[in-house]
Amino acid sequence: MTDLYQTLSRDVAAHGLVLRGGFVPAEGDGVPDAAAGKPTLSVLMVGNTDGTMWPAFENARRDEKNPLDAWVARVIGPLAKQHGARAMYPYDLPPMPFQRWAQRAWPLHMSPLGLLLDAEFGLWHALRAALLFDRAVALPLVPRTVSPCITCAAKPCLTACPVAAFSAQGFDYQGCRSHLATPLGDDCVNGGCKSRAACPIGAGHQYPLSQRRFHMRSFSGR
């Protein structure tokens, strides 16, 4: 790894976050300029795995709209400025193809749920930011992996949802939200998505209950 990658790894780790590799943009990646008039030559991805981020967030959260997004921006924004990078986030408009970028940077695989699966952490990881540099950054070698979903015949993730929101046709967003809005959805809202938890890959890295509850309440609006 380069000194910059190692330094950034330490910087984000202080907040429970982790660098998830990087890539050199190519045509079709949809990566904007790193700065006005300066093309992006390197992209580093920032995310979280298992529950490591959660204590740092809970200790620093504020009473504000979208507290997790706001906290990530407070952490990543100054680090990006310090290292001469442009920070981008999954909620930016217009939306950027963060899933495509993540798969360019790290060996992630599309799961039947439409979430990216990591061979070690399963579905218990997320992307939080991308750092765009107008200079070349030497990147770590990342081993390629084969998707565990290929050999998972049972696919319990597709049958665990109480309202069958996941199928070969995709995610029934409205069906899921409608269920969560009723008392019948209390178990999902308070305990986390049953389909996500049903995946056997990375089961030992599951988010803590407070984190699962936070995400489900944010999604459901409750």
Short mmCIF file of C-alpha atoms in Angstrom, two decimals:
data_model
loop_
_atom_site.label_atom_id
_atom_site.label_comp_id
_atom_site.label_asym_id
_atom_site.label_seq_id
_atom_site.Cartn_x
_atom_site.Cartn_y
_atom_site.Cartn_z
CA MET A 1 0.00 0.00 0.00
CA THR A 2 1.02 3.63 -0.37
CA ASP A 3 1.60 5.92 2.57
CA LEU A 4 -1.56 7.83 1.59
CA TYR A 5 -3.72 4.71 1.63
CA GLN A 6 -2.27 3.63 4.96
CA THR A 7 -2.72 7.10 6.44
CA LEU A 8 -6.32 7.32 5.29
CA SER A 9 -6.97 3.82 6.60
CA ARG A 10 -5.84 4.94 10.05
CA ASP A 11 -7.76 8.20 9.81
CA VAL A 12 -11.11 6.58 9.01
CA ALA A 13 -10.50 3.68 11.40
CA ALA A 14 -10.42 6.22 14.26
CA HIS A 15 -14.13 6.67 13.55
CA GLY A 16 -14.96 2.99 13.12
CA LEU A 17 -14.91 3.27 9.32
CA VAL A 18 -12.77 1.39 6.81
CA LEU A 19 -11.31 1.91 3.36
CA ARG A 20 -12.85 -0.56 0.92
CA GLY A 21 -10.19 -0.42 -1.77
CA GLY A 22 -10.12 1.86 -4.75
CA PHE A 23 -9.94 1.98 -8.52
CA VAL A 24 -8.72 3.98 -11.49
CA PRO A 25 -11.79 5.37 -13.28
CA ALA A 26 -12.53 4.14 -16.76
CA GLU A 27 -15.00 5.22 -19.38
CA GLY A 28 -18.47 4.21 -18.31
CA ASP A 29 -17.81 4.39 -14.56
CA GLY A 30 -19.64 7.69 -14.30
CA VAL A 31 -17.01 9.28 -12.07
CA PRO A 32 -17.13 13.10 -12.09
CA ASP A 33 -14.13 15.41 -11.88
CA ALA A 34 -12.17 15.49 -8.65
CA ALA A 35 -12.27 19.28 -8.82
CA ALA A 36 -13.23 21.98 -11.27
CA GLY A 37 -11.34 21.23 -14.46
CA LYS A 38 -9.32 18.43 -12.88
CA PRO A 39 -10.20 14.86 -13.88
CA THR A 40 -10.40 12.11 -11.31
CA LEU A 41 -7.42 9.77 -11.51
CA SER A 42 -8.11 7.66 -8.40
CA VAL A 43 -11.15 6.79 -6.30
CA LEU A 44 -11.04 5.36 -2.78
CA MET A 45 -14.18 3.92 -1.22
CA VAL A 46 -15.08 4.38 2.45
CA GLY A 47 -17.53 2.16 4.29
CA ASN A 48 -18.28 0.22 7.42
CA THR A 49 -18.18 -3.46 8.24
CA ASP A 50 -19.95 -5.34 11.05
CA GLY A 51 -20.74 -3.09 14.05
CA THR A 52 -17.38 -1.35 14.43
CA MET A 53 -18.71 2.04 13.33
CA TRP A 54 -21.72 2.07 15.62
CA PRO A 55 -20.20 3.12 18.97
CA ALA A 56 -18.35 6.01 17.30
CA PHE A 57 -21.57 7.23 15.70
CA GLU A 58 -23.67 6.86 18.84
CA ASN A 59 -21.10 8.77 20.91
CA ALA A 60 -21.04 11.67 18.44
CA ARG A 61 -24.59 11.75 17.02
CA ARG A 62 -26.65 14.91 17.20
CA ASP A 63 -30.37 15.58 17.19
CA GLU A 64 -30.70 16.37 13.49
CA LYS A 65 -32.31 15.12 10.32
CA ASN A 66 -30.53 12.08 8.86
CA PRO A 67 -28.07 11.89 11.78
CA LEU A 68 -25.93 9.08 10.33
CA ASP A 69 -25.42 10.82 6.98
CA ALA A 70 -24.66 14.08 8.78
CA TRP A 71 -22.11 12.39 11.05
CA VAL A 72 -20.35 10.71 8.12
CA ALA A 73 -20.07 14.07 6.35
CA ARG A 74 -18.61 15.68 9.49
CA VAL A 75 -16.01 12.91 9.67
CA ILE A 76 -15.15 12.47 6.00
CA GLY A 77 -15.41 16.09 4.83
CA PRO A 78 -12.39 17.37 6.80
CA LEU A 79 -10.34 14.27 5.97
CA ALA A 80 -11.04 14.75 2.26
CA LYS A 81 -9.98 18.39 2.46
CA GLN A 82 -6.86 17.49 4.43
CA HIS A 83 -5.74 14.99 1.80
CA GLY A 84 -6.77 16.98 -1.27
CA ALA A 85 -9.75 14.86 -2.27
CA ARG A 86 -13.35 15.51 -3.22
CA ALA A 87 -15.82 13.67 -1.01
CA MET A 88 -19.00 12.23 -2.49
CA TYR A 89 -21.82 10.43 -0.72
CA PRO A 90 -24.49 7.89 -1.76
CA TYR A 91 -27.24 10.45 -1.17
CA ASP A 92 -25.71 13.13 -3.42
CA LEU A 93 -27.78 14.45 -6.31
CA PRO A 94 -27.65 13.54 -9.05
CA PRO A 95 -27.13 10.03 -7.66
CA MET A 96 -23.82 8.40 -8.43
CA PRO A 97 -23.42 4.66 -9.27
CA PHE A 98 -21.96 3.76 -5.88
CA GLN A 99 -22.63 0.04 -6.27
CA ARG A 100 -20.68 -0.03 -9.52
CA TRP A 101 -17.83 1.88 -7.92
CA ALA A 102 -17.79 -0.46 -4.94
CA GLN A 103 -17.52 -3.51 -7.20
CA ARG A 104 -14.66 -1.87 -9.08
CA ALA A 105 -12.82 -1.28 -5.80
CA TRP A 106 -13.52 -4.47 -3.83
CA PRO A 107 -14.59 -8.08 -4.53
CA LEU A 108 -18.30 -7.62 -3.85
CA HIS A 109 -21.08 -9.66 -5.43
CA MET A 110 -24.71 -8.88 -6.15
CA SER A 111 -26.94 -10.91 -3.83
CA PRO A 112 -30.50 -12.07 -4.59
CA LEU A 113 -31.69 -9.20 -2.38
CA GLY A 114 -30.05 -6.60 -4.59
CA LEU A 115 -27.54 -5.80 -1.84
CA LEU A 116 -23.82 -6.25 -2.40
CA LEU A 117 -22.42 -9.27 -0.60
CA ASP A 118 -18.91 -9.55 0.83
CA ALA A 119 -17.41 -13.03 1.09
CA GLU A 120 -16.30 -12.33 4.67
CA PHE A 121 -18.90 -9.91 6.05
CA GLY A 122 -21.90 -11.12 4.09
CA LEU A 123 -24.52 -8.37 3.96
CA TRP A 124 -23.22 -6.64 7.08
CA HIS A 125 -21.34 -3.80 5.45
CA ALA A 126 -22.22 -0.54 3.75
CA LEU A 127 -20.74 2.24 1.64
CA ARG A 128 -20.53 5.69 3.20
CA ALA A 129 -18.41 7.85 0.91
CA ALA A 130 -16.08 8.00 -2.06
CA LEU A 131 -12.89 10.06 -2.16
CA LEU A 132 -11.98 11.40 -5.61
CA PHE A 133 -8.36 12.40 -6.24
CA ASP A 134 -6.92 14.38 -9.12
CA ARG A 135 -3.67 12.41 -8.77
CA ALA A 136 -2.75 8.76 -9.00
CA VAL A 137 -2.93 6.84 -5.74
CA ALA A 138 -1.25 3.44 -5.63
CA LEU A 139 -3.89 0.98 -4.51
CA PRO A 140 -3.61 -2.25 -2.50
CA LEU A 141 -3.92 -5.55 -4.27
CA VAL A 142 -7.35 -6.99 -3.55
CA PRO A 143 -7.93 -10.74 -3.95
CA ARG A 144 -10.79 -11.78 -6.21
CA THR A 145 -13.50 -13.99 -4.73
CA VAL A 146 -16.33 -16.14 -6.07
CA SER A 147 -19.84 -15.24 -4.99
CA PRO A 148 -21.04 -17.56 -2.19
CA CYS A 149 -24.56 -17.14 -3.59
CA ILE A 150 -23.65 -19.42 -6.50
CA THR A 151 -23.43 -22.47 -4.27
CA CYS A 152 -26.21 -21.46 -1.88
CA ALA A 153 -29.05 -23.70 -3.04
CA ALA A 154 -31.51 -22.88 -0.25
CA LYS A 155 -31.25 -19.08 -0.57
CA PRO A 156 -32.98 -18.45 2.78
CA CYS A 157 -32.75 -14.71 2.17
CA LEU A 158 -35.58 -15.04 -0.39
CA THR A 159 -37.96 -16.90 1.92
CA ALA A 160 -37.40 -15.21 5.29
CA CYS A 161 -39.42 -12.06 4.60
CA PRO A 162 -42.92 -12.30 6.15
CA VAL A 163 -44.48 -10.51 3.18
CA ALA A 164 -42.28 -12.04 0.44
CA ALA A 165 -40.91 -8.63 -0.52
CA PHE A 166 -37.93 -10.21 -2.29
CA SER A 167 -38.31 -12.36 -5.39
CA ALA A 168 -36.79 -13.00 -8.79
CA GLN A 169 -38.73 -9.93 -9.95
CA GLY A 170 -36.88 -7.70 -7.51
CA PHE A 171 -37.68 -5.87 -4.28
CA ASP A 172 -41.30 -4.99 -3.54
CA TYR A 173 -40.48 -1.66 -1.92
CA GLN A 174 -44.08 -0.61 -1.34
CA GLY A 175 -45.09 -4.02 0.01
CA CYS A 176 -42.26 -3.92 2.53
CA ARG A 177 -42.99 -0.35 3.65
CA SER A 178 -46.71 -1.07 3.97
CA HIS A 179 -45.98 -4.04 6.22
CA LEU A 180 -43.57 -2.05 8.38
CA ALA A 181 -46.22 0.64 8.90
CA THR A 182 -48.53 -1.82 10.68
CA PRO A 183 -48.25 -3.54 14.06
CA LEU A 184 -47.50 -6.77 12.17
CA GLY A 185 -44.23 -5.15 11.10
CA ASP A 186 -43.09 -4.32 14.64
CA ASP A 187 -40.82 -7.36 14.80
CA CYS A 188 -39.01 -6.31 11.61
CA VAL A 189 -38.76 -2.65 12.63
CA ASN A 190 -37.41 -3.45 16.09
CA GLY A 191 -35.28 -6.47 15.22
CA GLY A 192 -34.02 -5.76 11.73
CA CYS A 193 -34.65 -7.14 8.25
CA LYS A 194 -35.29 -10.89 8.47
CA SER A 195 -34.10 -11.52 4.92
CA ARG A 196 -30.78 -9.83 5.55
CA ALA A 197 -30.30 -11.78 8.78
CA ALA A 198 -31.17 -15.07 7.05
CA CYS A 199 -28.04 -15.02 4.89
CA PRO A 200 -25.54 -17.51 6.40
CA ILE A 201 -22.51 -15.64 5.03
CA GLY A 202 -20.91 -13.36 7.61
CA ALA A 203 -23.49 -14.21 10.26
CA GLY A 204 -20.94 -13.54 12.98
CA HIS A 205 -20.54 -9.96 11.74
CA GLN A 206 -24.19 -8.98 12.13
CA TYR A 207 -24.85 -5.39 13.16
CA PRO A 208 -25.75 -4.84 16.82
CA LEU A 209 -29.47 -4.65 17.56
CA SER A 210 -29.46 -0.86 18.04
CA GLN A 211 -27.90 -0.41 14.60
CA ARG A 212 -30.34 -2.78 12.90
CA ARG A 213 -33.24 -1.01 14.61
CA PHE A 214 -31.92 2.41 13.55
CA HIS A 215 -31.75 1.43 9.88
CA MET A 216 -35.18 -0.17 9.84
CA ARG A 217 -36.81 2.76 11.59
CA SER A 218 -35.16 5.15 9.17
CA PHE A 219 -36.39 3.10 6.21
CA SER A 220 -39.91 2.70 7.58
CA GLY A 221 -40.28 6.29 8.75
CA ARG A 222 -41.38 5.15 12.22
#
